[in-house]
Amino acid sequence: MIRVLLVHDVRILRCALATLVGKEPDIEIDGASWKDAVRSARTRSADVCVVDADVMGRSPLDELASRTRSGGREREPARLLVLVSQDCPGALRRALDAGARGFVCKDALPEQLVTGIRRVAAGERFVDNALANTLLRASEVPLSRRELTVLSAAAEGAPVTEIARRLGLSTGTVRNYMSAITRKTGARNRVDAIRISQGAGWL
Amino acid sequence: MIRVLLVHDVRILRCALATLVGKEPDIEIDGASWKDAVRSARTRSADVCVVDADVMGRSPLDELASRTRSGGREREPARLLVLVSQDCPGALRRALDAGARGFVCKDALPEQLVTGIRRVAAGERFVDNALANTLLRASEVPLSRRELTVLSAAAEGAPVTEIARRLGLSTGTVRNYMSAITRKTGARNRVDAIRISQGAGWL
């Protein structure tokens, strides 16, 4: 049996997908919200963890993918398989960086997910063909790590003075970062830069 | 047979939910993305249209709910049943204004949706108990129609000068609107006001 944990915040959709996939004779699937994901992945010792990767902001992907100690010995974490949109290269990038082994397009049919689960459980990698182009775009992050930190704070509504204080920078430096971000994303202004970056999943 | 059209943009989730609900002996269900929703609702002459209401920006809810002429005679539109989050009063409000007859919480189990579909198909209204509080909050829109128009344009990244030109206002008036919006939403600045309003589904 392949033990699967499905992480998605919308319960009615999560239950529907889990019920459908759980009909496969070799798959035992359980669901969790993002909030409970890390705990559930550990207590249920899942083989594969299927996650909705298009959540805005930082999701605990890294934590999900990290080794855990349980009962005195180190345990392998569940292998990550992510559901991503074609137009969200940033989410795909974060999943890659967290060590995801499988990538299924949200526009696929549920059967594709079943195939992905079996391949990842068998230790293989699995990339949905529909995501080839997204994968290419995911390799070119347009913003530096520092710029992403500044933009994330701005997207939370923090004013320039607060961002400067939080990151130990001068307000002039923060303004320079914001100008560079606006230019690099091809945005018209700060709000536009946030909108574009969130849409692509960089934030 | 109750003919249902399920509108949701994420195909893998839409298919899973449709497969599950379609197992009921009295329900025949088909899916569509938002882009194809209006056309599909008309050509398939659905009795009930189940829609994911938490989409940002204006969705064609009104169009879905309006009467159509087909074959020379006026036809009743499908009755609307919406899936909404508890923390998204703005989406619930838009659905109410569009004449939705049923409201199912996204945190419900799929069985709740089946109950809702049968009730709405029978001409009744249906409100998920979990949405009582959201319904109360939905009755108090914090922003006026004009303020929402200004904020929507700002959220698209339009600068003040462009918003003023588009709406035939002076830039000073637009700035006044933005200040009022920031105050009313309890935000720290413009970016924060957009974030708060999008989160609650007002935008």
XYZ file of C-alpha atoms in Angstrom:
406
model
C 0.000 0.000 0.000
C 1.149 3.540 -0.799
C 0.302 5.852 2.097
C -0.498 9.344 0.825
C -1.172 12.602 2.636
C -3.027 15.221 0.582
C -2.536 18.826 1.694
C -5.066 21.407 0.507
C -6.830 24.148 2.455
C -10.297 23.785 0.946
C -11.841 20.821 2.691
C -14.668 20.071 0.249
C -12.202 19.854 -2.663
C -9.585 17.974 -0.634
C -12.174 15.378 0.429
C -13.428 14.947 -3.120
C -9.951 14.416 -4.550
C -8.959 12.104 -1.704
C -12.106 10.003 -2.123
C -11.469 9.643 -5.831
C -7.756 8.781 -5.552
C -8.412 6.550 -2.530
C -10.543 4.263 -4.709
C -7.314 2.907 -6.238
C -6.591 -0.466 -4.637
C -2.925 0.336 -3.902
C -3.408 3.838 -2.439
C -4.441 4.782 1.076
C -5.008 8.534 1.259
C -5.699 10.996 4.024
C -6.150 14.771 3.935
C -4.925 17.765 5.929
C -4.981 21.543 5.744
C -1.682 23.457 5.473
C -1.909 24.271 9.161
C -1.865 20.579 10.130
C 0.329 19.391 7.266
C 3.681 18.980 9.016
C 2.234 17.233 12.060
C 0.033 14.963 9.933
C 2.888 13.991 7.601
C 4.904 12.872 10.638
C 2.296 11.089 12.695
C 0.822 9.219 9.748
C 4.263 8.419 8.276
C 3.139 9.016 4.709
C 5.155 7.696 1.777
C 4.060 10.486 -0.548
C 2.832 13.932 0.374
C 0.691 15.617 -2.311
C 0.478 19.373 -1.776
C -1.299 22.280 -3.392
C 1.743 24.458 -4.111
C -0.024 27.612 -5.324
C -0.557 29.100 -1.905
C 0.531 32.671 -1.544
C 3.305 33.459 0.869
C 5.702 30.968 2.332
C 4.253 27.535 2.892
C 5.978 25.024 5.157
C 7.261 23.049 2.152
C 10.798 22.877 3.513
C 9.592 21.614 6.836
C 7.443 18.974 5.144
C 10.431 17.761 3.189
C 12.910 17.650 6.073
C 14.039 14.585 7.962
C 12.520 13.959 11.346
C 13.640 12.112 14.409
C 11.049 9.802 15.823
C 11.497 7.079 18.397
C 15.195 7.919 18.646
C 16.019 7.299 14.986
C 16.038 9.500 11.949
C 13.201 8.882 9.550
C 12.973 9.661 5.859
C 10.381 12.367 5.159
C 7.489 11.702 2.781
C 8.381 12.318 -0.863
C 6.826 15.528 -2.116
C 4.508 15.656 -5.119
C 3.101 19.095 -5.890
C 0.042 20.322 -7.751
C 0.908 23.546 -9.601
C -0.626 25.854 -12.198
C 1.065 26.405 -15.528
C 1.169 30.152 -14.915
C 2.798 29.958 -11.499
C 6.563 29.421 -12.043
C 7.370 30.851 -8.596
C 5.405 28.105 -6.828
C 7.107 25.474 -8.949
C 10.477 26.989 -8.075
C 9.809 26.862 -4.352
C 8.736 23.229 -4.698
C 11.927 22.404 -6.629
C 14.052 24.112 -3.989
C 12.278 22.127 -1.267
C 13.229 18.906 -3.067
C 9.867 17.939 -4.593
C 10.055 14.754 -6.688
C 6.793 15.008 -8.592
C 4.959 17.821 -10.408
C 1.368 17.472 -11.600
C -0.450 20.259 -13.428
C -3.674 21.490 -11.844
C -5.244 21.351 -15.258
C -4.674 17.580 -15.492
C -7.250 14.878 -14.946
C -7.224 13.072 -11.574
C -5.778 9.954 -13.298
C -2.573 11.895 -13.914
C -2.210 12.427 -10.174
C -2.617 8.699 -9.556
C 0.173 8.010 -12.065
C 2.362 10.632 -10.392
C 1.780 9.155 -6.926
C 2.785 5.656 -8.063
C 5.945 6.911 -9.791
C 7.074 9.066 -6.885
C 6.308 6.286 -4.398
C 8.529 3.990 -6.487
C 11.400 6.429 -6.026
C 11.213 7.942 -9.512
C 10.782 11.568 -10.519
C 7.615 12.631 -12.300
C 7.016 15.793 -14.307
C 3.705 16.404 -16.059
C 4.437 17.318 -19.712
C 2.071 20.281 -19.443
C 4.528 21.863 -16.990
C 7.608 21.839 -19.256
C 7.368 25.532 -20.069
C 6.607 26.509 -16.468
C 9.685 24.554 -15.392
C 11.852 26.584 -17.774
C 10.479 29.862 -16.459
C 10.952 28.642 -12.887
C 14.699 28.439 -13.415
C 14.957 32.198 -13.911
C 13.922 33.939 -10.693
C 13.661 37.592 -11.690
C 14.319 38.921 -8.172
C 17.181 38.367 -5.736
C 16.559 36.848 -2.318
C 16.949 40.269 -0.689
C 14.529 41.887 -3.132
C 11.979 39.145 -2.446
C 12.286 39.774 1.299
C 11.708 43.508 0.801
C 8.760 42.916 -1.535
C 7.155 40.358 0.816
C 7.223 42.888 3.636
C 5.725 45.543 1.352
C 3.005 43.100 0.250
C 2.039 42.612 3.909
C 1.377 46.344 4.031
C 4.526 47.359 5.889
C 5.553 50.974 5.199
C 9.109 51.746 3.994
C 10.246 52.890 7.455
C 9.119 49.623 9.010
C 10.754 47.501 6.288
C 13.990 49.416 6.825
C 13.870 48.854 10.588
C 13.008 45.150 10.238
C 15.838 44.448 7.808
C 18.381 46.803 9.356
C 18.576 49.011 6.252
C 18.224 52.735 5.617
C 14.933 53.943 4.132
C 16.898 55.127 1.064
C 18.192 51.580 0.493
C 14.680 50.148 0.806
C 13.469 52.707 -1.762
C 16.307 51.689 -4.092
C 15.302 48.039 -3.726
C 11.693 48.918 -4.505
C 12.751 50.819 -7.669
C 14.881 47.882 -8.827
C 11.993 45.462 -8.150
C 9.552 47.639 -10.080
C 11.942 47.846 -13.042
C 12.786 44.116 -13.072
C 9.164 42.986 -12.926
C 8.158 45.434 -15.651
C 5.652 46.960 -13.233
C 4.217 50.464 -13.264
C 4.589 50.984 -9.533
C 4.917 49.191 -6.211
C 1.340 47.870 -6.145
C 1.754 46.558 -9.687
C 5.056 44.866 -8.755
C 3.327 43.069 -5.857
C 0.418 42.026 -8.082
C 2.711 40.679 -10.825
C 4.956 38.833 -8.364
C 2.066 37.267 -6.465
C 0.421 36.200 -9.716
C 3.556 34.379 -10.824
C 3.999 32.858 -7.374
C 7.336 34.563 -6.633
C 5.929 35.933 -3.399
C -32.673 13.969 -12.894
C -31.131 17.195 -11.592
C -28.779 18.669 -14.191
C -25.882 20.457 -12.511
C -23.064 22.568 -13.927
C -20.023 22.903 -11.648
C -17.862 25.974 -12.265
C -14.321 25.941 -10.893
C -11.061 26.955 -12.554
C -8.865 24.147 -11.279
C -9.658 21.185 -13.484
C -8.240 18.411 -11.291
C -10.362 19.560 -8.321
C -13.445 20.247 -10.413
C -13.262 16.756 -11.957
C -12.818 15.129 -8.563
C -15.807 16.941 -7.027
C -17.960 16.315 -10.106
C -17.116 12.606 -10.114
C -18.018 12.310 -6.464
C -21.290 14.250 -6.638
C -22.198 12.607 -9.957
C -22.326 9.219 -8.204
C -25.667 10.261 -6.695
C -28.432 8.535 -8.670
C -30.514 11.703 -9.115
C -27.692 14.082 -10.137
C -26.096 14.509 -13.547
C -23.128 16.831 -13.289
C -20.797 18.491 -15.752
C -17.899 20.890 -15.186
C -16.637 24.127 -16.706
C -14.017 26.782 -16.055
C -15.128 30.374 -15.358
C -14.193 31.293 -18.924
C -16.720 28.803 -20.345
C -19.280 29.060 -17.537
C -21.912 31.284 -19.150
C -21.910 29.446 -22.476
C -21.957 26.037 -20.775
C -24.821 26.968 -18.447
C -26.914 27.936 -21.478
C -26.118 25.148 -23.902
C -26.474 22.428 -21.273
C -29.607 24.008 -19.756
C -28.541 23.209 -16.201
C -31.067 23.256 -13.349
C -28.471 24.211 -10.760
C -25.183 25.968 -11.294
C -22.597 25.370 -8.536
C -19.857 27.983 -8.596
C -16.658 28.645 -6.715
C -17.406 32.185 -5.568
C -14.024 33.080 -4.064
C -12.439 34.232 -7.286
C -10.744 37.586 -7.115
C -12.110 40.361 -9.233
C -15.492 40.444 -10.854
C -16.747 37.061 -11.963
C -19.629 36.724 -14.436
C -22.052 35.762 -11.651
C -24.660 38.254 -12.826
C -24.485 36.951 -16.344
C -24.820 33.370 -15.128
C -27.920 34.297 -13.178
C -29.671 36.272 -15.907
C -32.480 35.074 -18.112
C -31.603 34.004 -21.610
C -33.510 33.812 -24.836
C -33.094 30.554 -26.642
C -35.080 29.228 -29.562
C -37.171 32.418 -29.548
C -38.453 32.087 -25.970
C -37.176 33.284 -22.663
C -35.664 30.621 -20.485
C -35.179 30.550 -16.736
C -31.501 30.632 -15.826
C -29.965 27.857 -13.723
C -30.373 28.443 -9.995
C -27.106 29.516 -8.419
C -25.495 27.637 -5.552
C -22.158 29.041 -4.420
C -19.194 27.590 -2.569
C -17.709 30.243 -0.279
C -15.133 30.503 2.504
C -16.144 31.600 5.969
C -13.609 34.431 5.860
C -14.754 35.849 2.542
C -17.885 37.988 3.200
C -17.292 40.014 0.030
C -17.671 36.949 -2.192
C -20.830 35.949 -0.332
C -22.199 39.456 -0.816
C -21.602 39.403 -4.569
C -23.338 36.027 -4.752
C -26.327 37.368 -2.767
C -26.560 40.392 -5.056
C -26.508 38.115 -8.093
C -29.491 36.218 -6.684
C -27.791 33.033 -5.480
C -30.213 30.582 -3.815
C -27.765 28.298 -2.061
C -24.604 28.819 0.003
C -22.309 25.947 0.940
C -19.169 26.458 3.020
C -15.897 25.335 1.432
C -15.029 23.729 4.724
C -18.028 21.388 4.502
C -17.972 17.746 3.487
C -19.055 16.920 -0.084
C -22.336 15.443 1.288
C -23.359 18.959 2.298
C -23.077 20.071 -1.302
C -25.298 17.185 -2.417
C -27.940 18.279 0.114
C -27.653 21.877 -1.081
C -28.045 20.877 -4.735
C -31.236 18.892 -4.007
C -32.753 21.734 -1.959
C -31.956 24.442 -4.502
C -33.192 22.236 -7.372
C -36.482 21.846 -5.474
C -36.866 25.633 -5.459
C -35.872 26.118 -1.814
C -33.132 28.294 -0.390
C -30.201 26.661 1.349
C -27.678 28.250 3.707
C -24.947 26.198 5.345
C -25.033 26.845 9.114
C -21.285 27.406 9.111
C -21.857 30.539 7.025
C -24.211 32.331 9.440
C -21.554 34.701 10.694
C -20.142 35.360 7.212
C -23.664 36.216 6.074
C -23.951 38.836 8.819
C -20.640 40.413 7.864
C -21.649 40.332 4.190
C -24.527 42.676 4.898
C -22.169 45.463 5.899
C -20.025 46.409 2.911
C -17.366 48.685 4.404
C -16.727 50.553 1.140
C -19.033 52.468 -1.188
C -19.423 51.450 -4.821
C -17.237 54.386 -5.907
C -14.542 53.521 -3.383
C -14.537 49.917 -4.605
C -14.088 51.125 -8.195
C -11.130 53.307 -7.186
C -9.548 50.517 -5.135
C -10.004 47.942 -7.929
C -8.150 50.199 -10.339
C -5.378 50.738 -7.770
C -5.149 46.977 -7.210
C -4.561 46.490 -10.938
C -1.518 48.699 -10.554
C -2.975 51.865 -12.072
C -1.271 55.043 -10.795
C -3.391 57.852 -9.289
C -3.213 59.954 -12.474
C -4.571 57.084 -14.556
C -7.367 56.289 -12.076
C -8.356 59.960 -12.142
C -8.431 60.016 -15.947
C -10.375 56.744 -16.207
C -13.050 57.856 -13.730
C -13.147 61.506 -14.772
C -11.971 62.749 -11.364
C -9.193 65.060 -10.210
C -6.071 63.428 -8.755
C -6.867 65.177 -5.440
C -10.271 63.476 -5.320
C -8.710 60.082 -6.037
C -6.214 60.687 -3.202
C -9.108 61.580 -0.891
C -10.884 58.355 -1.847
C -7.716 56.386 -1.150
C -7.366 57.994 2.302
C -10.997 57.199 3.144
C -10.527 53.601 1.969
C -7.372 53.180 4.039
C -9.143 54.541 7.128
C -12.321 52.470 6.668
C -10.485 49.186 6.149
C -8.233 49.847 9.146
C -5.208 49.575 6.848
C -1.777 51.105 7.292
C -1.461 52.257 3.700
C -2.725 51.681 0.170
C -1.029 48.295 -0.279
C -2.443 47.132 3.049
C -5.953 48.317 2.064
C -5.761 46.281 -1.149
C -4.495 43.219 0.729
C -7.258 43.435 3.361
C -10.010 44.023 0.803
C -8.877 41.201 -1.475
C -8.626 38.852 1.495
C -12.230 39.551 2.501
C -13.390 39.256 -1.098
C -14.564 42.877 -1.403
C -12.416 43.334 -4.483
